[in-house]
Amino acid sequence: MFLFAFHPEANVANSKEAMLCCVKEKIGEAVLPGDLLAFEIQKSENKREKLICGPGLRRDGEDVFVCKSGILRHKEPNLYWIDLQQRRYVPAKGESVIGIVTAKSGDVFKVDVGGSEQASLSYLAFEGATKRNRPNVQVGDLVYAQFIIANKDMEPELVCIDSCGRANGMGVFGAGGLLFKVSLGLVRKLLSPQSEIVKDLEKIFPFEMVIGLNGRIWVKAKTTQQTLIVANILESCENMTTEQRRSIFGRVSENVL
């Protein structure tokens, strides 16, 4: 007769040690859902530095797990995220998106944001809107709006005003121009303040661009041909290296000039 001693706490600790990996060694490499990351954050004497988990990472107490497959990225001092080529959008509170008005239902507009369900947008959620002065919003219009409610238990809700009641660039737009969809990873690259793609495009010819975190981009240039050139370049940037992108930009610039 053999007796086995079972210690669940020891087994949990061993499983964590097996999954645990140093973040410094994983930066720039592929990670998979379920990976447990070990962070070494230096604490200063006056204040405690915080760890910021971006898209693709989930924090559970002191542990940080990978919830989406992709490349682990890092930005000083303590910002980490997963760079992925995901196209399916999951609404998140505070994110600005491009939506398409699909229906009017009483005092609420239904807006398609590319998620699993449509979002609601009140007619009072526009700058200067009142019961007598309603905004001119039609089915099929494009709106640039921000989520104020986005969770799995409630219907997503959008607004076209900030906390001060100002539009601040939000509202109905899109007279002319072209709307197309790219990956969420490319959208975050374009929204980066140091985005080389946007800076290189601005050198070719002037254009207008609206970028939504739901993977939708709207562009408008002086002519239809220039608008299509910008859209095609942005769509192809997902699978190009820096050298390939600069080569294409150079050839386009020569043809335009």
PDB file of C-alpha atoms in Angstrom:
ATOM      1  CA  MET A   1       0.000   0.000   0.000  1.00  0.00           C
ATOM      2  CA  PHE A   2       1.423   3.367  -1.032  1.00  0.00           C
ATOM      3  CA  LEU A   3       0.427   6.754   0.369  1.00  0.00           C
ATOM      4  CA  PHE A   4       0.786   9.943  -1.645  1.00  0.00           C
ATOM      5  CA  ALA A   5       0.844  13.382  -0.055  1.00  0.00           C
ATOM      6  CA  PHE A   6      -0.936  15.991  -2.182  1.00  0.00           C
ATOM      7  CA  HIS A   7      -0.121  19.675  -1.618  1.00  0.00           C
ATOM      8  CA  PRO A   8      -2.250  21.888  -3.903  1.00  0.00           C
ATOM      9  CA  GLU A   9      -0.377  25.074  -2.958  1.00  0.00           C
ATOM     10  CA  ALA A  10       2.949  23.525  -3.933  1.00  0.00           C
ATOM     11  CA  ASN A  11       1.527  22.354  -7.271  1.00  0.00           C
ATOM     12  CA  VAL A  12       0.191  25.862  -8.017  1.00  0.00           C
ATOM     13  CA  ALA A  13       3.578  27.371  -7.176  1.00  0.00           C
ATOM     14  CA  ASN A  14       5.376  24.867  -9.400  1.00  0.00           C
ATOM     15  CA  SER A  15       3.017  25.526 -12.300  1.00  0.00           C
ATOM     16  CA  LYS A  16       3.605  29.264 -11.944  1.00  0.00           C
ATOM     17  CA  GLU A  17       7.352  28.779 -11.910  1.00  0.00           C
ATOM     18  CA  ALA A  18       7.064  26.707 -15.076  1.00  0.00           C
ATOM     19  CA  MET A  19       5.101  29.460 -16.847  1.00  0.00           C
ATOM     20  CA  LEU A  20       7.125  32.348 -15.403  1.00  0.00           C
ATOM     21  CA  CYS A  21       9.503  34.065 -17.776  1.00  0.00           C
ATOM     22  CA  CYS A  22      11.596  37.191 -17.481  1.00  0.00           C
ATOM     23  CA  VAL A  23      10.117  40.119 -19.381  1.00  0.00           C
ATOM     24  CA  LYS A  24      13.476  41.477 -20.535  1.00  0.00           C
ATOM     25  CA  GLU A  25      14.215  38.235 -22.355  1.00  0.00           C
ATOM     26  CA  LYS A  26      10.793  38.215 -24.054  1.00  0.00           C
ATOM     27  CA  ILE A  27      10.686  41.805 -25.373  1.00  0.00           C
ATOM     28  CA  GLY A  28      10.485  41.648 -29.164  1.00  0.00           C
ATOM     29  CA  GLU A  29       9.611  37.937 -29.154  1.00  0.00           C
ATOM     30  CA  ALA A  30       6.342  36.088 -29.686  1.00  0.00           C
ATOM     31  CA  VAL A  31       4.225  35.267 -26.624  1.00  0.00           C
ATOM     32  CA  LEU A  32       1.128  33.090 -26.265  1.00  0.00           C
ATOM     33  CA  PRO A  33      -2.046  33.348 -24.165  1.00  0.00           C
ATOM     34  CA  GLY A  34      -1.456  31.965 -20.682  1.00  0.00           C
ATOM     35  CA  ASP A  35       2.194  33.018 -20.406  1.00  0.00           C
ATOM     36  CA  LEU A  36       3.003  34.479 -16.987  1.00  0.00           C
ATOM     37  CA  LEU A  37       5.411  37.415 -17.050  1.00  0.00           C
ATOM     38  CA  ALA A  38       7.788  38.421 -14.255  1.00  0.00           C
ATOM     39  CA  PHE A  39       8.301  42.173 -13.941  1.00  0.00           C
ATOM     40  CA  GLU A  40      11.179  43.782 -12.101  1.00  0.00           C
ATOM     41  CA  ILE A  41      10.126  47.341 -11.282  1.00  0.00           C
ATOM     42  CA  GLN A  42      12.566  49.582  -9.469  1.00  0.00           C
ATOM     43  CA  LYS A  43      11.082  51.528  -6.582  1.00  0.00           C
ATOM     44  CA  SER A  44      12.279  55.056  -5.919  1.00  0.00           C
ATOM     45  CA  GLU A  45      12.513  56.543  -2.423  1.00  0.00           C
ATOM     46  CA  ASN A  46       9.839  59.187  -2.928  1.00  0.00           C
ATOM     47  CA  LYS A  47       7.268  57.363  -5.022  1.00  0.00           C
ATOM     48  CA  ARG A  48       6.299  53.898  -6.166  1.00  0.00           C
ATOM     49  CA  GLU A  49       6.468  53.330  -9.899  1.00  0.00           C
ATOM     50  CA  LYS A  50       3.412  51.770 -11.502  1.00  0.00           C
ATOM     51  CA  LEU A  51       3.277  49.038 -14.106  1.00  0.00           C
ATOM     52  CA  ILE A  52       1.075  49.901 -17.093  1.00  0.00           C
ATOM     53  CA  CYS A  53      -0.407  46.951 -18.977  1.00  0.00           C
ATOM     54  CA  GLY A  54      -1.517  47.728 -22.518  1.00  0.00           C
ATOM     55  CA  PRO A  55      -3.550  45.679 -25.020  1.00  0.00           C
ATOM     56  CA  GLY A  56      -3.036  41.920 -24.828  1.00  0.00           C
ATOM     57  CA  LEU A  57      -2.011  41.819 -21.141  1.00  0.00           C
ATOM     58  CA  ARG A  58      -4.195  41.120 -18.105  1.00  0.00           C
ATOM     59  CA  ARG A  59      -3.280  41.752 -14.497  1.00  0.00           C
ATOM     60  CA  ASP A  60      -4.463  39.413 -11.737  1.00  0.00           C
ATOM     61  CA  GLY A  61      -3.187  40.707  -8.399  1.00  0.00           C
ATOM     62  CA  GLU A  62       0.594  40.677  -8.594  1.00  0.00           C
ATOM     63  CA  ASP A  63       0.621  38.404 -11.653  1.00  0.00           C
ATOM     64  CA  VAL A  64       0.501  39.579 -15.289  1.00  0.00           C
ATOM     65  CA  PHE A  65      -0.794  37.117 -17.874  1.00  0.00           C
ATOM     66  CA  VAL A  66      -0.713  37.247 -21.660  1.00  0.00           C
ATOM     67  CA  CYS A  67      -4.264  37.036 -23.039  1.00  0.00           C
ATOM     68  CA  LYS A  68      -3.539  37.503 -26.768  1.00  0.00           C
ATOM     69  CA  SER A  69      -0.824  36.091 -28.987  1.00  0.00           C
ATOM     70  CA  GLY A  70       1.629  38.499 -30.586  1.00  0.00           C
ATOM     71  CA  ILE A  71       4.935  40.319 -30.066  1.00  0.00           C
ATOM     72  CA  LEU A  72       5.720  41.741 -26.617  1.00  0.00           C
ATOM     73  CA  ARG A  73       6.601  45.447 -26.798  1.00  0.00           C
ATOM     74  CA  HIS A  74       8.004  47.832 -24.185  1.00  0.00           C
ATOM     75  CA  LYS A  75       8.182  51.608 -23.778  1.00  0.00           C
ATOM     76  CA  GLU A  76      10.036  53.403 -21.011  1.00  0.00           C
ATOM     77  CA  PRO A  77       9.562  53.459 -18.166  1.00  0.00           C
ATOM     78  CA  ASN A  78       7.019  50.702 -17.399  1.00  0.00           C
ATOM     79  CA  LEU A  79       4.604  50.383 -20.334  1.00  0.00           C
ATOM     80  CA  TYR A  80       4.134  46.916 -21.853  1.00  0.00           C
ATOM     81  CA  TRP A  81       1.726  45.693 -24.528  1.00  0.00           C
ATOM     82  CA  ILE A  82       1.227  42.983 -27.156  1.00  0.00           C
ATOM     83  CA  ASP A  83       1.684  43.975 -30.798  1.00  0.00           C
ATOM     84  CA  LEU A  84      -0.809  41.860 -32.740  1.00  0.00           C
ATOM     85  CA  GLN A  85      -2.532  41.777 -36.124  1.00  0.00           C
ATOM     86  CA  GLN A  86      -6.039  41.462 -34.728  1.00  0.00           C
ATOM     87  CA  ARG A  87      -8.975  42.736 -36.790  1.00  0.00           C
ATOM     88  CA  ARG A  88     -11.885  41.890 -34.469  1.00  0.00           C
ATOM     89  CA  TYR A  89     -12.666  44.907 -32.287  1.00  0.00           C
ATOM     90  CA  VAL A  90     -13.807  44.684 -28.669  1.00  0.00           C
ATOM     91  CA  PRO A  91     -15.205  48.001 -27.352  1.00  0.00           C
ATOM     92  CA  ALA A  92     -13.333  49.594 -24.443  1.00  0.00           C
ATOM     93  CA  LYS A  93     -14.307  52.592 -22.340  1.00  0.00           C
ATOM     94  CA  GLY A  94     -12.593  55.824 -23.372  1.00  0.00           C
ATOM     95  CA  GLU A  95     -11.583  54.686 -26.874  1.00  0.00           C
ATOM     96  CA  SER A  96     -12.424  56.882 -29.870  1.00  0.00           C
ATOM     97  CA  VAL A  97     -13.881  55.037 -32.855  1.00  0.00           C
ATOM     98  CA  ILE A  98     -15.402  55.614 -36.285  1.00  0.00           C
ATOM     99  CA  GLY A  99     -19.006  54.444 -36.424  1.00  0.00           C
ATOM    100  CA  ILE A 100     -21.669  54.156 -39.112  1.00  0.00           C
ATOM    101  CA  VAL A 101     -25.218  55.234 -38.213  1.00  0.00           C
ATOM    102  CA  THR A 102     -27.513  52.336 -39.114  1.00  0.00           C
ATOM    103  CA  ALA A 103     -30.883  53.318 -37.626  1.00  0.00           C
ATOM    104  CA  LYS A 104     -32.881  55.859 -35.634  1.00  0.00           C
ATOM    105  CA  SER A 105     -34.774  54.507 -32.644  1.00  0.00           C
ATOM    106  CA  GLY A 106     -36.663  57.275 -30.842  1.00  0.00           C
ATOM    107  CA  ASP A 107     -34.121  59.579 -29.237  1.00  0.00           C
ATOM    108  CA  VAL A 108     -31.231  57.181 -29.845  1.00  0.00           C
ATOM    109  CA  PHE A 109     -29.141  56.398 -32.911  1.00  0.00           C
ATOM    110  CA  LYS A 110     -27.828  52.895 -33.509  1.00  0.00           C
ATOM    111  CA  VAL A 111     -24.190  52.885 -34.583  1.00  0.00           C
ATOM    112  CA  ASP A 112     -22.135  50.077 -36.117  1.00  0.00           C
ATOM    113  CA  VAL A 113     -18.606  50.150 -34.642  1.00  0.00           C
ATOM    114  CA  GLY A 114     -17.426  46.776 -35.928  1.00  0.00           C
ATOM    115  CA  GLY A 115     -17.996  44.944 -32.632  1.00  0.00           C
ATOM    116  CA  SER A 116     -20.266  42.048 -31.737  1.00  0.00           C
ATOM    117  CA  GLU A 117     -23.233  44.401 -31.211  1.00  0.00           C
ATOM    118  CA  GLN A 118     -24.232  47.908 -32.186  1.00  0.00           C
ATOM    119  CA  ALA A 119     -23.696  50.876 -29.887  1.00  0.00           C
ATOM    120  CA  SER A 120     -26.229  53.534 -28.914  1.00  0.00           C
ATOM    121  CA  LEU A 121     -25.726  57.277 -29.402  1.00  0.00           C
ATOM    122  CA  SER A 122     -28.154  59.764 -27.845  1.00  0.00           C
ATOM    123  CA  TYR A 123     -29.131  62.848 -29.832  1.00  0.00           C
ATOM    124  CA  LEU A 124     -28.207  64.889 -26.724  1.00  0.00           C
ATOM    125  CA  ALA A 125     -24.616  63.578 -26.872  1.00  0.00           C
ATOM    126  CA  PHE A 126     -23.626  66.290 -29.386  1.00  0.00           C
ATOM    127  CA  GLU A 127     -22.265  69.766 -28.728  1.00  0.00           C
ATOM    128  CA  GLY A 128     -25.077  72.304 -28.421  1.00  0.00           C
ATOM    129  CA  ALA A 129     -27.815  69.679 -28.816  1.00  0.00           C
ATOM    130  CA  THR A 130     -31.135  70.246 -27.021  1.00  0.00           C
ATOM    131  CA  LYS A 131     -34.668  68.887 -27.325  1.00  0.00           C
ATOM    132  CA  ARG A 132     -35.492  71.704 -29.741  1.00  0.00           C
ATOM    133  CA  ASN A 133     -32.121  71.882 -31.484  1.00  0.00           C
ATOM    134  CA  ARG A 134     -31.477  68.321 -32.584  1.00  0.00           C
ATOM    135  CA  PRO A 135     -28.339  67.366 -34.536  1.00  0.00           C
ATOM    136  CA  ASN A 136     -28.704  66.608 -38.238  1.00  0.00           C
ATOM    137  CA  VAL A 137     -27.719  62.942 -38.277  1.00  0.00           C
ATOM    138  CA  GLN A 138     -28.910  60.630 -41.035  1.00  0.00           C
ATOM    139  CA  VAL A 139     -28.702  56.874 -41.555  1.00  0.00           C
ATOM    140  CA  GLY A 140     -25.416  56.097 -43.290  1.00  0.00           C
ATOM    141  CA  ASP A 141     -23.504  59.047 -41.799  1.00  0.00           C
ATOM    142  CA  LEU A 142     -20.050  58.540 -40.310  1.00  0.00           C
ATOM    143  CA  VAL A 143     -19.498  59.675 -36.718  1.00  0.00           C
ATOM    144  CA  TYR A 144     -16.313  60.006 -34.715  1.00  0.00           C
ATOM    145  CA  ALA A 145     -17.288  59.224 -31.130  1.00  0.00           C
ATOM    146  CA  GLN A 146     -15.999  57.968 -27.795  1.00  0.00           C
ATOM    147  CA  PHE A 147     -17.200  55.114 -25.586  1.00  0.00           C
ATOM    148  CA  ILE A 148     -18.494  56.044 -22.129  1.00  0.00           C
ATOM    149  CA  ILE A 149     -19.962  52.589 -21.437  1.00  0.00           C
ATOM    150  CA  ALA A 150     -18.341  49.412 -22.722  1.00  0.00           C
ATOM    151  CA  ASN A 151     -18.648  46.136 -20.825  1.00  0.00           C
ATOM    152  CA  LYS A 152     -20.036  42.683 -21.438  1.00  0.00           C
ATOM    153  CA  ASP A 153     -23.169  43.230 -19.301  1.00  0.00           C
ATOM    154  CA  MET A 154     -24.437  46.485 -20.846  1.00  0.00           C
ATOM    155  CA  GLU A 155     -25.079  47.891 -24.296  1.00  0.00           C
ATOM    156  CA  PRO A 156     -22.138  50.009 -25.530  1.00  0.00           C
ATOM    157  CA  GLU A 157     -22.850  53.736 -25.416  1.00  0.00           C
ATOM    158  CA  LEU A 158     -21.144  56.496 -27.412  1.00  0.00           C
ATOM    159  CA  VAL A 159     -20.903  60.278 -27.040  1.00  0.00           C
ATOM    160  CA  CYS A 160     -19.640  63.001 -29.381  1.00  0.00           C
ATOM    161  CA  ILE A 161     -18.625  65.415 -26.606  1.00  0.00           C
ATOM    162  CA  ASP A 162     -15.849  65.439 -24.018  1.00  0.00           C
ATOM    163  CA  SER A 163     -16.194  65.954 -20.257  1.00  0.00           C
ATOM    164  CA  CYS A 164     -16.545  69.725 -20.793  1.00  0.00           C
ATOM    165  CA  GLY A 165     -19.425  69.358 -23.266  1.00  0.00           C
ATOM    166  CA  ARG A 166     -17.277  70.325 -26.287  1.00  0.00           C
ATOM    167  CA  ALA A 167     -17.092  68.375 -29.544  1.00  0.00           C
ATOM    168  CA  ASN A 168     -13.278  68.461 -29.590  1.00  0.00           C
ATOM    169  CA  GLY A 169     -13.125  66.992 -33.098  1.00  0.00           C
ATOM    170  CA  MET A 170     -15.956  64.494 -32.608  1.00  0.00           C
ATOM    171  CA  GLY A 171     -19.277  64.368 -34.425  1.00  0.00           C
ATOM    172  CA  VAL A 172     -20.569  63.730 -37.951  1.00  0.00           C
ATOM    173  CA  PHE A 173     -17.970  63.841 -40.736  1.00  0.00           C
ATOM    174  CA  GLY A 174     -17.042  62.127 -43.985  1.00  0.00           C
ATOM    175  CA  ALA A 175     -18.404  64.270 -46.818  1.00  0.00           C
ATOM    176  CA  GLY A 176     -16.498  62.603 -49.649  1.00  0.00           C
ATOM    177  CA  GLY A 177     -13.392  60.629 -48.864  1.00  0.00           C
ATOM    178  CA  LEU A 178     -12.892  56.898 -48.465  1.00  0.00           C
ATOM    179  CA  LEU A 179     -13.468  54.602 -45.480  1.00  0.00           C
ATOM    180  CA  PHE A 180     -11.551  51.329 -45.172  1.00  0.00           C
ATOM    181  CA  LYS A 181     -10.497  48.852 -42.480  1.00  0.00           C
ATOM    182  CA  VAL A 182      -7.036  47.750 -41.289  1.00  0.00           C
ATOM    183  CA  SER A 183      -5.689  45.747 -38.357  1.00  0.00           C
ATOM    184  CA  LEU A 184      -5.804  47.166 -34.825  1.00  0.00           C
ATOM    185  CA  GLY A 185      -2.012  46.942 -34.601  1.00  0.00           C
ATOM    186  CA  LEU A 186      -1.541  49.231 -37.608  1.00  0.00           C
ATOM    187  CA  VAL A 187      -4.031  51.724 -36.166  1.00  0.00           C
ATOM    188  CA  ARG A 188      -1.999  52.047 -32.962  1.00  0.00           C
ATOM    189  CA  LYS A 189       1.174  52.573 -34.995  1.00  0.00           C
ATOM    190  CA  LEU A 190      -0.478  55.366 -36.967  1.00  0.00           C
ATOM    191  CA  LEU A 191      -1.722  57.045 -33.775  1.00  0.00           C
ATOM    192  CA  SER A 192       1.768  57.068 -32.275  1.00  0.00           C
ATOM    193  CA  PRO A 193       3.170  60.643 -32.022  1.00  0.00           C
ATOM    194  CA  GLN A 194       6.405  59.429 -33.671  1.00  0.00           C
ATOM    195  CA  SER A 195       4.671  57.558 -36.498  1.00  0.00           C
ATOM    196  CA  GLU A 196       7.047  57.465 -39.472  1.00  0.00           C
ATOM    197  CA  ILE A 197       4.270  56.284 -41.797  1.00  0.00           C
ATOM    198  CA  VAL A 198       2.191  59.439 -41.328  1.00  0.00           C
ATOM    199  CA  LYS A 199       5.229  61.726 -41.552  1.00  0.00           C
ATOM    200  CA  ASP A 200       6.361  60.106 -44.825  1.00  0.00           C
ATOM    201  CA  LEU A 201       2.853  60.342 -46.310  1.00  0.00           C
ATOM    202  CA  GLU A 202       2.580  64.053 -45.480  1.00  0.00           C
ATOM    203  CA  LYS A 203       5.670  64.713 -47.622  1.00  0.00           C
ATOM    204  CA  ILE A 204       3.963  63.362 -50.767  1.00  0.00           C
ATOM    205  CA  PHE A 205       0.779  65.497 -50.832  1.00  0.00           C
ATOM    206  CA  PRO A 206      -1.676  66.987 -48.302  1.00  0.00           C
ATOM    207  CA  PHE A 207      -4.638  64.941 -47.146  1.00  0.00           C
ATOM    208  CA  GLU A 208      -7.139  64.601 -44.289  1.00  0.00           C
ATOM    209  CA  MET A 209      -7.286  61.461 -42.156  1.00  0.00           C
ATOM    210  CA  VAL A 210      -9.455  60.234 -39.287  1.00  0.00           C
ATOM    211  CA  ILE A 211      -8.321  57.124 -37.406  1.00  0.00           C
ATOM    212  CA  GLY A 212     -10.547  55.059 -35.133  1.00  0.00           C
ATOM    213  CA  LEU A 213      -9.245  52.552 -32.611  1.00  0.00           C
ATOM    214  CA  ASN A 214     -11.749  50.047 -34.025  1.00  0.00           C
ATOM    215  CA  GLY A 215      -9.547  49.614 -37.107  1.00  0.00           C
ATOM    216  CA  ARG A 216     -11.375  52.024 -39.417  1.00  0.00           C
ATOM    217  CA  ILE A 217      -9.584  54.801 -41.285  1.00  0.00           C
ATOM    218  CA  TRP A 218     -11.131  57.610 -43.330  1.00  0.00           C
ATOM    219  CA  VAL A 219      -8.952  59.567 -45.772  1.00  0.00           C
ATOM    220  CA  LYS A 220      -9.619  62.412 -48.180  1.00  0.00           C
ATOM    221  CA  ALA A 221      -7.097  64.053 -50.526  1.00  0.00           C
ATOM    222  CA  LYS A 222      -7.399  66.746 -53.188  1.00  0.00           C
ATOM    223  CA  THR A 223      -8.411  64.300 -55.915  1.00  0.00           C
ATOM    224  CA  THR A 224      -9.948  60.831 -56.023  1.00  0.00           C
ATOM    225  CA  GLN A 225      -6.705  59.401 -57.400  1.00  0.00           C
ATOM    226  CA  GLN A 226      -4.647  60.799 -54.515  1.00  0.00           C
ATOM    227  CA  THR A 227      -7.219  59.487 -52.021  1.00  0.00           C
ATOM    228  CA  LEU A 228      -6.908  55.970 -53.462  1.00  0.00           C
ATOM    229  CA  ILE A 229      -3.096  56.195 -53.401  1.00  0.00           C
ATOM    230  CA  VAL A 230      -3.104  57.075 -49.682  1.00  0.00           C
ATOM    231  CA  ALA A 231      -5.559  54.261 -48.888  1.00  0.00           C
ATOM    232  CA  ASN A 232      -3.575  51.659 -50.855  1.00  0.00           C
ATOM    233  CA  ILE A 233      -0.304  52.694 -49.218  1.00  0.00           C
ATOM    234  CA  LEU A 234      -1.777  52.486 -45.719  1.00  0.00           C
ATOM    235  CA  GLU A 235      -3.303  49.061 -46.380  1.00  0.00           C
ATOM    236  CA  SER A 236      -0.006  47.703 -47.731  1.00  0.00           C
ATOM    237  CA  CYS A 237       2.019  49.083 -44.784  1.00  0.00           C
ATOM    238  CA  GLU A 238       0.835  46.199 -42.576  1.00  0.00           C
ATOM    239  CA  ASN A 239       3.094  43.660 -44.280  1.00  0.00           C
ATOM    240  CA  MET A 240       6.047  45.848 -45.299  1.00  0.00           C
ATOM    241  CA  THR A 241       9.380  46.487 -43.628  1.00  0.00           C
ATOM    242  CA  THR A 242      10.712  50.027 -43.092  1.00  0.00           C
ATOM    243  CA  GLU A 243      13.013  49.750 -46.128  1.00  0.00           C
ATOM    244  CA  GLN A 244      10.207  48.505 -48.391  1.00  0.00           C
ATOM    245  CA  ARG A 245       7.876  51.263 -47.222  1.00  0.00           C
ATOM    246  CA  ARG A 246      10.440  54.013 -47.849  1.00  0.00           C
ATOM    247  CA  SER A 247      11.167  52.604 -51.303  1.00  0.00           C
ATOM    248  CA  ILE A 248       7.472  52.709 -52.255  1.00  0.00           C
ATOM    249  CA  PHE A 249       7.058  56.194 -50.792  1.00  0.00           C
ATOM    250  CA  GLY A 250      10.045  57.368 -52.841  1.00  0.00           C
ATOM    251  CA  ARG A 251       8.624  55.978 -56.078  1.00  0.00           C
ATOM    252  CA  VAL A 252       5.170  57.471 -55.413  1.00  0.00           C
ATOM    253  CA  SER A 253       6.734  60.853 -54.611  1.00  0.00           C
ATOM    254  CA  GLU A 254       8.704  60.832 -57.878  1.00  0.00           C
ATOM    255  CA  ASN A 255       5.584  60.032 -59.930  1.00  0.00           C
ATOM    256  CA  VAL A 256       3.542  62.729 -58.192  1.00  0.00           C
ATOM    257  CA  LEU A 257       6.206  65.411 -58.550  1.00  0.00           C
TER     258      LEU A 257
END
